[in-house]
Short mmCIF file of C-alpha atoms in Angstrom, two decimals:
data_model
loop_
_atom_site.label_atom_id
_atom_site.label_comp_id
_atom_site.label_asym_id
_atom_site.label_seq_id
_atom_site.Cartn_x
_atom_site.Cartn_y
_atom_site.Cartn_z
CA MET A 186 -9.51 7.81 -12.28
CA SER A 187 -7.30 8.09 -9.21
CA GLU A 188 -3.85 6.51 -9.46
CA ASN A 189 -4.40 4.84 -6.08
CA LYS A 190 -7.84 3.35 -6.79
CA ARG A 191 -7.72 -0.41 -7.10
CA LEU A 192 -9.45 -1.93 -10.08
CA LYS A 193 -11.68 -4.72 -8.89
CA SER A 194 -14.06 -5.17 -11.80
CA TYR A 195 -15.11 -3.94 -15.21
CA ASP A 196 -17.89 -1.93 -13.58
CA ASP A 197 -15.37 0.01 -11.44
CA LEU A 198 -13.88 1.57 -14.57
CA PRO A 199 -15.15 4.90 -15.96
CA LEU A 200 -16.93 4.87 -19.33
CA VAL A 201 -14.04 6.78 -20.88
CA LEU A 202 -10.51 5.65 -20.01
CA ASP A 203 -7.26 7.57 -20.18
CA VAL A 204 -3.68 6.41 -20.69
CA ALA A 205 -3.15 5.93 -16.93
CA ASP A 206 -6.17 3.59 -16.83
CA ILE A 207 -4.76 1.57 -19.75
CA ARG A 208 -1.45 1.31 -17.87
CA ARG A 209 -3.15 -0.09 -14.76
CA ILE A 210 -5.44 -2.46 -16.65
CA MET A 211 -2.64 -3.94 -18.75
CA GLY A 212 0.18 -3.66 -16.21
CA ILE A 213 2.49 -1.84 -18.63
CA SER A 214 4.82 1.14 -18.40
CA ARG A 215 3.86 4.71 -19.27
CA VAL A 216 6.00 4.59 -22.42
CA SER A 217 4.41 1.30 -23.51
CA ALA A 218 0.92 2.69 -22.89
CA TYR A 219 1.62 5.72 -25.11
CA GLU A 220 3.08 3.47 -27.82
CA LEU A 221 -0.05 1.34 -27.61
CA VAL A 222 -2.52 4.22 -27.93
CA HIS A 223 -0.64 5.43 -31.03
CA THR A 224 -0.77 1.99 -32.67
CA PRO A 225 -2.92 1.93 -35.84
CA GLY A 226 -6.24 0.26 -35.10
CA PHE A 227 -6.19 1.07 -31.38
CA PRO A 228 -9.54 2.69 -30.44
CA ALA A 229 -8.17 5.96 -29.00
CA PHE A 230 -9.38 9.49 -29.73
CA ARG A 231 -8.26 12.95 -28.73
CA SER A 232 -10.21 15.38 -26.57
CA GLY A 233 -8.10 18.49 -26.94
CA ARG A 234 -4.62 17.43 -25.83
CA LEU A 235 -5.91 14.42 -23.88
CA ILE A 236 -5.98 10.89 -25.25
CA LYS A 237 -9.18 9.02 -24.35
CA ILE A 238 -10.41 5.49 -24.96
CA SER A 239 -13.97 4.20 -24.73
CA LYS A 240 -14.14 1.40 -22.15
CA LYS A 241 -16.32 -0.73 -24.42
CA ALA A 242 -14.13 -0.13 -27.48
CA PHE A 243 -10.98 -0.97 -25.49
CA PHE A 244 -12.32 -4.29 -24.20
CA ASP A 245 -13.74 -5.13 -27.66
CA TRP A 246 -10.27 -4.42 -29.10
CA MET A 247 -8.66 -6.68 -26.48
CA ALA A 248 -11.17 -9.47 -27.11
CA LYS A 249 -10.57 -9.27 -30.86
CA GLY A 250 -6.81 -9.45 -30.47
CA THR A 251 -4.31 -8.24 -33.01
CA GLU A 252 -2.37 -10.01 -35.69
CA THR A 253 0.87 -8.18 -34.95
CA VAL A 254 2.34 -6.97 -31.71
CA PRO A 255 4.06 -3.56 -31.88
CA GLY A 256 7.83 -3.91 -31.47
CA SER A 257 7.74 -7.67 -32.00
CA ASP A 258 9.35 -9.36 -34.98
CA LYS A 259 8.21 -12.83 -33.92
#
């Protein structure tokens, strides 16, 4: 997905997301996005050296929520 493309709806997203897409969707930094995709339970997979995330799995993960937030002791 192009860095400059504006996300207007769920349907605008590709079926398979990358770390840059996760950054834009969540409004987080590059470092935070990489920390997130390496969090146990996050639905990421590798395609060679690339980290990919199924759009459906990502939004299911977000809807489910998590019990702990990485880097948070609260």
